[in-house]
Structure formats: C-alpha cells, structure tokens
JSON list of C-alpha atoms in Angstrom, two decimals:
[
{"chain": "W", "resi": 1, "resn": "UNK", "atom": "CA", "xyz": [36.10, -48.16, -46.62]},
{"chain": "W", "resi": 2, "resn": "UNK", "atom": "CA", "xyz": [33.86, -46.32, -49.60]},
{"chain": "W", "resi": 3, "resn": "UNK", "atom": "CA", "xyz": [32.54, -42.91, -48.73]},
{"chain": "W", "resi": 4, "resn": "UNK", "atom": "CA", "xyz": [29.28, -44.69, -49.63]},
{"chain": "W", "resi": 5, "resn": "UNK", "atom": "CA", "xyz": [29.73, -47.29, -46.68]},
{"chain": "W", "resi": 6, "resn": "UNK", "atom": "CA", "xyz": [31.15, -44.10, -44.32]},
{"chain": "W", "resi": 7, "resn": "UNK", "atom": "CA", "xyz": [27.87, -42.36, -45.14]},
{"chain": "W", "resi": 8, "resn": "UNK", "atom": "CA", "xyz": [25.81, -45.08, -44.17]},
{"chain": "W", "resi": 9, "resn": "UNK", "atom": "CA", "xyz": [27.84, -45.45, -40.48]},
{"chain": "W", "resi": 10, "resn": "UNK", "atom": "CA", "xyz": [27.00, -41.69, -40.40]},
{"chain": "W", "resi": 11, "resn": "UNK", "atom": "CA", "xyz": [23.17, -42.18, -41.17]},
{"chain": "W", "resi": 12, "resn": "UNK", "atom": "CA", "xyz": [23.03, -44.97, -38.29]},
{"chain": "W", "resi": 13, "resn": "UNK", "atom": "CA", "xyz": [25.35, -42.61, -36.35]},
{"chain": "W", "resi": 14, "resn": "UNK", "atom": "CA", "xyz": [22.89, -40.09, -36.28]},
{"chain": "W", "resi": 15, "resn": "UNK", "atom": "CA", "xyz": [19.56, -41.93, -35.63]},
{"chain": "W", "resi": 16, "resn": "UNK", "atom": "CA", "xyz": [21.29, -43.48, -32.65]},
{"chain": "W", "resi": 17, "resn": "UNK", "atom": "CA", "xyz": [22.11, -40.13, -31.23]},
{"chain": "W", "resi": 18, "resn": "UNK", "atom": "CA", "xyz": [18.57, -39.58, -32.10]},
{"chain": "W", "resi": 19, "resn": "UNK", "atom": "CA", "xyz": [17.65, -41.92, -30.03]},
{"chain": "W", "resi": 20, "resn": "UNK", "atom": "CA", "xyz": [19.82, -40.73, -27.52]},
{"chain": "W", "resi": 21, "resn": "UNK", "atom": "CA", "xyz": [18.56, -37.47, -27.67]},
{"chain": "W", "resi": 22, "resn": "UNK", "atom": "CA", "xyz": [21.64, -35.91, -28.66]},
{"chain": "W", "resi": 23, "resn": "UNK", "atom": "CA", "xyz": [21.38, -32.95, -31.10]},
{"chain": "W", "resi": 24, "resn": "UNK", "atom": "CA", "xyz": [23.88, -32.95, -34.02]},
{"chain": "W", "resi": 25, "resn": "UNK", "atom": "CA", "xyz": [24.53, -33.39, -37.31]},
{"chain": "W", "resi": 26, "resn": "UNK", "atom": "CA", "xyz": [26.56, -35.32, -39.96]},
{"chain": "W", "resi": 27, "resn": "UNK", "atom": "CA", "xyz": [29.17, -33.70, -41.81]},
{"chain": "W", "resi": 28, "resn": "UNK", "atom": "CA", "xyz": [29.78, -34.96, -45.31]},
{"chain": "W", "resi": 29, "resn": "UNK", "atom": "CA", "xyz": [32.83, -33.25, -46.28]},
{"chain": "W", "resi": 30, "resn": "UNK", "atom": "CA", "xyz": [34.85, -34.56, -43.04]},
{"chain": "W", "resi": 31, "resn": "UNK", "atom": "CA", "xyz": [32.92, -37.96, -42.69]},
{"chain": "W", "resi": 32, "resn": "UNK", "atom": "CA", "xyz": [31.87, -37.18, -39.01]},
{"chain": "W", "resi": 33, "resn": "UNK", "atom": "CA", "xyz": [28.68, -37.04, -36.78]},
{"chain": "W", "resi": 34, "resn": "UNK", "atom": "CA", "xyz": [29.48, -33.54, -34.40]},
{"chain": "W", "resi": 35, "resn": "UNK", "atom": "CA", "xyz": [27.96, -32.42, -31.46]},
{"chain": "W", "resi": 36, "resn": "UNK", "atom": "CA", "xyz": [28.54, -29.54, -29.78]},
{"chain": "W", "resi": 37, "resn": "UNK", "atom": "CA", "xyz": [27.88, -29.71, -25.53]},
{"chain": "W", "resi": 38, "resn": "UNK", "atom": "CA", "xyz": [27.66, -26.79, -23.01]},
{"chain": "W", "resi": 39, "resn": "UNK", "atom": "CA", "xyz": [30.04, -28.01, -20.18]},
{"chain": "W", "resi": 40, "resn": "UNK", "atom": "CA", "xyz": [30.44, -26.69, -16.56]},
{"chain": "W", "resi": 41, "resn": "UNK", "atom": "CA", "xyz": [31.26, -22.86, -15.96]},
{"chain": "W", "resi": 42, "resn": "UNK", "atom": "CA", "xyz": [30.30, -21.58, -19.64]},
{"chain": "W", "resi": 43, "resn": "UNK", "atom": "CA", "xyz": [32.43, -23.71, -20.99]},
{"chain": "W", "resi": 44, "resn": "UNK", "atom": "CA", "xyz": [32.16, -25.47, -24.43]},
{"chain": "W", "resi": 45, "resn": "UNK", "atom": "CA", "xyz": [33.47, -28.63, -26.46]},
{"chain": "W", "resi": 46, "resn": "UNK", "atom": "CA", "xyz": [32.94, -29.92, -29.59]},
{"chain": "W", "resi": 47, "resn": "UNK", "atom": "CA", "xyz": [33.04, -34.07, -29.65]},
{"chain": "W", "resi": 48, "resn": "UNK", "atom": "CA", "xyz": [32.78, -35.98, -33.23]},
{"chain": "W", "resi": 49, "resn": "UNK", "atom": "CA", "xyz": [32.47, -39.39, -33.84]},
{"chain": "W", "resi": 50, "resn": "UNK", "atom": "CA", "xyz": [33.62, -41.03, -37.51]},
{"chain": "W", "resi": 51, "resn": "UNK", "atom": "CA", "xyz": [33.91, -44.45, -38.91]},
{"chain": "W", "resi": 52, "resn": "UNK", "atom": "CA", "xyz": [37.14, -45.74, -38.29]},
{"chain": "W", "resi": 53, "resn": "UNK", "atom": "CA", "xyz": [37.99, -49.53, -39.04]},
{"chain": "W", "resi": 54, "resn": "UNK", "atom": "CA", "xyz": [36.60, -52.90, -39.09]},
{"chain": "W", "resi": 55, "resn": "UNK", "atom": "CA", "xyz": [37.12, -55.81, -36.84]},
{"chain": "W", "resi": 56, "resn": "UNK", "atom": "CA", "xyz": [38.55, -58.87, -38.19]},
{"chain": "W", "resi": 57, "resn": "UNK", "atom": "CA", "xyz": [35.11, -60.09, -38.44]},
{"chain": "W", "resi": 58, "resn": "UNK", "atom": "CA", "xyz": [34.72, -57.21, -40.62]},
{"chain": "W", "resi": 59, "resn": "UNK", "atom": "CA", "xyz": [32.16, -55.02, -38.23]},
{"chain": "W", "resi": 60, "resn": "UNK", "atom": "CA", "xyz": [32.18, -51.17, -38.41]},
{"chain": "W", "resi": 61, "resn": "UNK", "atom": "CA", "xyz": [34.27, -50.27, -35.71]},
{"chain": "W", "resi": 62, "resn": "UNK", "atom": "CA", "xyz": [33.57, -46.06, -34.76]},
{"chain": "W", "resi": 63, "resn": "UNK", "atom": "CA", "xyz": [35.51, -43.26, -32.91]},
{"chain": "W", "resi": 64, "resn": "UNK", "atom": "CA", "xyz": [34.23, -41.03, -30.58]},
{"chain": "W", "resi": 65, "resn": "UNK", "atom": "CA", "xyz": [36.60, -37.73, -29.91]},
{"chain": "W", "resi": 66, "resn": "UNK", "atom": "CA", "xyz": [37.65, -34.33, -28.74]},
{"chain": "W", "resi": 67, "resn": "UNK", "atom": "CA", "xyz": [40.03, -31.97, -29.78]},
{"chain": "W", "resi": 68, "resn": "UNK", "atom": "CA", "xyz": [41.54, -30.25, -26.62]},
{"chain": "W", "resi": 69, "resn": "UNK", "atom": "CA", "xyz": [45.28, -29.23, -27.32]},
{"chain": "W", "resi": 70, "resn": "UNK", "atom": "CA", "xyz": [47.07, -27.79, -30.29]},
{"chain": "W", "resi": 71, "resn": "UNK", "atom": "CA", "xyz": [50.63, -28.33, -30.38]},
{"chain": "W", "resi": 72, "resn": "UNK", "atom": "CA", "xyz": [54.08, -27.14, -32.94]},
{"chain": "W", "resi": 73, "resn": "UNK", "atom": "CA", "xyz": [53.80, -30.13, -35.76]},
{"chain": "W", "resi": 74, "resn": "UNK", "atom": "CA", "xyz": [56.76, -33.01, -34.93]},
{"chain": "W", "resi": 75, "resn": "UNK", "atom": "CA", "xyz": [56.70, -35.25, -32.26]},
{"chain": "W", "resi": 76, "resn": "UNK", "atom": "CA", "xyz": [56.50, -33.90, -29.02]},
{"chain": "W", "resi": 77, "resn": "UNK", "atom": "CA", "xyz": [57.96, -30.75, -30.25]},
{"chain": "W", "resi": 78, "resn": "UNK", "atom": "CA", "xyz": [54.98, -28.37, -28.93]},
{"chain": "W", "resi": 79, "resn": "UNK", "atom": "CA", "xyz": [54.69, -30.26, -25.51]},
{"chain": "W", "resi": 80, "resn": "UNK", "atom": "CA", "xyz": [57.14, -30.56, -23.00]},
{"chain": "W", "resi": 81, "resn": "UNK", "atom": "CA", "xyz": [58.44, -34.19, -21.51]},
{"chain": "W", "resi": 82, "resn": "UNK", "atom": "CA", "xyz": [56.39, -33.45, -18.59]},
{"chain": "W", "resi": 83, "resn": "UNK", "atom": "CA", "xyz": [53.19, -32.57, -20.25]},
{"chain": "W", "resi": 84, "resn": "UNK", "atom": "CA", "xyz": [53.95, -36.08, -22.57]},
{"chain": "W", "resi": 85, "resn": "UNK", "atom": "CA", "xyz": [54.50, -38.09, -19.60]},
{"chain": "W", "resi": 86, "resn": "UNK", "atom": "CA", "xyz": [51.46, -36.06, -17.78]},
{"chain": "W", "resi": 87, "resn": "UNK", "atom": "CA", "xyz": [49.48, -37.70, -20.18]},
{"chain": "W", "resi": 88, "resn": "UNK", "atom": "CA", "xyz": [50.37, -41.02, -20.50]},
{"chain": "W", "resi": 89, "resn": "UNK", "atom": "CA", "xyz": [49.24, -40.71, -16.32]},
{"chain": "W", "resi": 90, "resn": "UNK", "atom": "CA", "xyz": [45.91, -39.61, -17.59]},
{"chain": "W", "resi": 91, "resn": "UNK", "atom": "CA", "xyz": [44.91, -42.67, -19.87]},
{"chain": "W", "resi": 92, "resn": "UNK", "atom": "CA", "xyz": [45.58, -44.59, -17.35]},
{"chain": "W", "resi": 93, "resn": "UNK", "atom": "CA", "xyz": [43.51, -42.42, -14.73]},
{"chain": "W", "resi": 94, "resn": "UNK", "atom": "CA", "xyz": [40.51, -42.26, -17.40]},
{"chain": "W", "resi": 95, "resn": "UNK", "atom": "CA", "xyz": [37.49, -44.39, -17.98]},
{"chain": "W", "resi": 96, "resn": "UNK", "atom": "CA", "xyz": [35.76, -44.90, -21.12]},
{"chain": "W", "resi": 97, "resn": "UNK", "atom": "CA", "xyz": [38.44, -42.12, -22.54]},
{"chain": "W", "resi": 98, "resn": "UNK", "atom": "CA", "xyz": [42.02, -41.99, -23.75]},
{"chain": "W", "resi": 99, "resn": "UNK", "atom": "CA", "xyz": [44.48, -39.44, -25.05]},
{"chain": "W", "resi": 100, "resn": "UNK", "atom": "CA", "xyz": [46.55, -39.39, -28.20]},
{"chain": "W", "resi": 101, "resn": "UNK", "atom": "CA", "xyz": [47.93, -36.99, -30.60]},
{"chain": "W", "resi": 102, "resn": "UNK", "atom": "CA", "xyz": [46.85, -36.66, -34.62]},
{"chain": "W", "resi": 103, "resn": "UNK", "atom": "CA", "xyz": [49.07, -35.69, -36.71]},
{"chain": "W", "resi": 104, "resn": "UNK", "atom": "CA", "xyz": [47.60, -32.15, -39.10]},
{"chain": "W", "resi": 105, "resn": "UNK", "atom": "CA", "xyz": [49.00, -30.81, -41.81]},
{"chain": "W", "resi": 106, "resn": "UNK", "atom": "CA", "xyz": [50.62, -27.73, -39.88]},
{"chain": "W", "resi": 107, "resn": "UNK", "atom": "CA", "xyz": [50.32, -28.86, -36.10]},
{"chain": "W", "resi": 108, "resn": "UNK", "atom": "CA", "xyz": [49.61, -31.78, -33.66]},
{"chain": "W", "resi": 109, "resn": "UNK", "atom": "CA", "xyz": [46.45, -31.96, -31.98]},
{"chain": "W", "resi": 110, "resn": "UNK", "atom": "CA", "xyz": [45.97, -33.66, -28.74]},
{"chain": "W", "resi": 111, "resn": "UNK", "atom": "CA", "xyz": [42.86, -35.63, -28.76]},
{"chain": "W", "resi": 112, "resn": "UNK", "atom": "CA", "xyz": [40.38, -37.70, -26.34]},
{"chain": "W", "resi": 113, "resn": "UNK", "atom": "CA", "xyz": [39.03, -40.64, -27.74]},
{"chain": "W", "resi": 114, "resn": "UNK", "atom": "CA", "xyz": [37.72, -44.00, -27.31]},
{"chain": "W", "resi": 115, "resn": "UNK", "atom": "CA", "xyz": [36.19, -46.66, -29.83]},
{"chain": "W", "resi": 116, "resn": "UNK", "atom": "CA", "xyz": [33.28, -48.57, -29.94]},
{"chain": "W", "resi": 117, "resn": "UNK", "atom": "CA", "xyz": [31.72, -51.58, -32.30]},
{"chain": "W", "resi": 118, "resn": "UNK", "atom": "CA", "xyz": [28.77, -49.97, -34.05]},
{"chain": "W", "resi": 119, "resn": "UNK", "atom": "CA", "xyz": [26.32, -53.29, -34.02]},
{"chain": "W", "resi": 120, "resn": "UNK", "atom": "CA", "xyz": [26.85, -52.79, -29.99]},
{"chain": "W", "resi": 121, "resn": "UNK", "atom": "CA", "xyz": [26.52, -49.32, -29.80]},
{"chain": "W", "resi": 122, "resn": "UNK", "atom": "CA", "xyz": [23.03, -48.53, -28.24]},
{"chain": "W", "resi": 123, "resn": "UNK", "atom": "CA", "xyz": [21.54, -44.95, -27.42]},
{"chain": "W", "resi": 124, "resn": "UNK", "atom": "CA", "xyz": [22.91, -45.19, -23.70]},
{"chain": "W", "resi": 125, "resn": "UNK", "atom": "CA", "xyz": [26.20, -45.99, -25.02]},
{"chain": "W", "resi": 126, "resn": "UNK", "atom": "CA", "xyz": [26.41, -43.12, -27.00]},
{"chain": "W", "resi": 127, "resn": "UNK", "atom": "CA", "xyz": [25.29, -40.51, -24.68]},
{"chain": "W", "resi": 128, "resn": "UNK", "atom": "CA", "xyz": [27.54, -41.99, -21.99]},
{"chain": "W", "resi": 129, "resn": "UNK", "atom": "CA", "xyz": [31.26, -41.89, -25.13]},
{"chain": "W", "resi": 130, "resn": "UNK", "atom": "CA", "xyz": [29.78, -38.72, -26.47]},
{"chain": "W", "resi": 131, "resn": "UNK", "atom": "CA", "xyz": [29.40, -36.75, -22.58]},
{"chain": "W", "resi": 132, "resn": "UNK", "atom": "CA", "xyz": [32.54, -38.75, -21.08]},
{"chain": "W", "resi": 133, "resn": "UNK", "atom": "CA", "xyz": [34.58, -37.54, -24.05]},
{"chain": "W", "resi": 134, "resn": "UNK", "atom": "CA", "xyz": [33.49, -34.17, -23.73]},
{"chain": "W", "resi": 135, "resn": "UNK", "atom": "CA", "xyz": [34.30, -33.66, -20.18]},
{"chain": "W", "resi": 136, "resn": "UNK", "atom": "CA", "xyz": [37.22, -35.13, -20.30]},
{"chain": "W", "resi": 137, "resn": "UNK", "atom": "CA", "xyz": [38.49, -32.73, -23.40]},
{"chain": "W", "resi": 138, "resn": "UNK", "atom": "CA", "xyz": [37.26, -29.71, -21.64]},
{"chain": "W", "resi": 139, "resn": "UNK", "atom": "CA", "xyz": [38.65, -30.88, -17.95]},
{"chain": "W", "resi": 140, "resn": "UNK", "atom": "CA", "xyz": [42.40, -31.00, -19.97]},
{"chain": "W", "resi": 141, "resn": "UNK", "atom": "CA", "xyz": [41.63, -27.71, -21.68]},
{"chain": "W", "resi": 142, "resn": "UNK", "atom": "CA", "xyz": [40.49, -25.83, -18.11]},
{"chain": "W", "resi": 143, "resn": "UNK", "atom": "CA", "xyz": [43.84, -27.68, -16.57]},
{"chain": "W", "resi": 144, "resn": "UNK", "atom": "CA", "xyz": [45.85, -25.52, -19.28]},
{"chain": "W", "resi": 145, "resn": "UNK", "atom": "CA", "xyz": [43.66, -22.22, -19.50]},
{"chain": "W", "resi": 146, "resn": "UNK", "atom": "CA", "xyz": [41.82, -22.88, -22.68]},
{"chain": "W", "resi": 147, "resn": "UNK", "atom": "CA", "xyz": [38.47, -23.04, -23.87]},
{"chain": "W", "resi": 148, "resn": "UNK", "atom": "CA", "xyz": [38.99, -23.33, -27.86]},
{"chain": "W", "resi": 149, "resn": "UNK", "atom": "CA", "xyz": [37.03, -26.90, -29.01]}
]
C-alpha cells in the first residue's frame, strides 16, 4: 500500500471520527489517526487506528489499538509464562478486543487491537473499537500498576 493510498484511509479515518464526534488527529509521519481518551479514576490511554491490509477483494482493511505493556525485546522474554498464558485467557474473555505483542526495535509492546473493513466502518462503529479498545488497554495497565499510554 502507497503512502498516498494510506493517507487517503487516514483522511476518511478522520471524517468518520468526525462524525463520531471523536477528537483527534492524523499523524503523517507514523500513518495513524490518534486519539487520546480520559478513562475512569484520572486515568489516560492513547488508542490509534492505521491502515493495515486489504481483503482478498482488495478492500482497505484498518486497525484499531492500544499500547498497554512494554516488555525486554525477544519472545516472551519480558513476561513471565503466567502473564503469556494470562493473556491468551483474556482474548478469549474480550469482546470487540484482542491482545498481541509488536515487535520494536528495542522492546516488545503488548497491544489491544481489533480490525475492521473500512467501507463498513460507520461513526457508531468507530466510537464503539476506538472506547472498547481504550478501556480495555487501560483495565490491563491498572491490573499491573501502570498508567503510561
């Protein structure tokens, strides 16, 4: 996918949060829509959403999701069997949400996400991924201490 095609996903990204009434912007340099929501006990979380793939009928498939746990770089190295197996639980517990780890250049980061077909994505749909994710992120972060996305 051109950075010309992931700008225009980011354009339609943005009026339906519009829409939605969901304040954010696009960033150009990472290729994501952000958002940052106010959660429950002065808590915070950052959720993004970015063009990811296409179907094989070739529509723009997007990603809604939330950083909530940094962890040492290498598989599993940074979280314990428990924690891995803790979380595998959790995606099965979760609606509309599910966790996975992203690979940086000098950590892991544990992630909530979910995807969603961008011709089907209407304003509801949006503010439902974009809240869901967010609580979801924080929830794991408040289960561990942590309030840094």
């Amino acid at each position: 996918m051109s950075d010309a095609e992931k700008l225009n996903i980011l354009q339609q990204l943005a009026d339906i949060a519009s829409l939605a009434g969901i304040n954010g912007e696009v960033d150009e340099e990472e290729m994501h829509y952000c958002s940052f929501f106010e959660t429950t006990d002065s808590r915070s979380q950052m959720v993004y959403v970015r063009p990811t793939a296409k179907t094989i009928s070739e529509e723009d498939v997007v990603t809604f999701f939330s950083p909530c746990l940094t962890v040492k770089k290498g598989m599993l190295k940074g979280i314990s069997k428990d924690r891995a197996l803790e979380l595998l639980k959790r995606n099965e517990d979760q609606l509309f949400a599910r966790f996975g780890i992203w690979a940086g250049e000098n950590e892991d980061i544990i992630v909530v996400s979910v995807d969603h077909i961008l011709s089907a994505l209407d304003p509801s749909e949006f503010e439902n991924h974009m809240f869901y994710i967010a609580l979801v992120a924080d929830q794991y972060e408040k289960d561990f201490g942590q309030d840094i996305f």
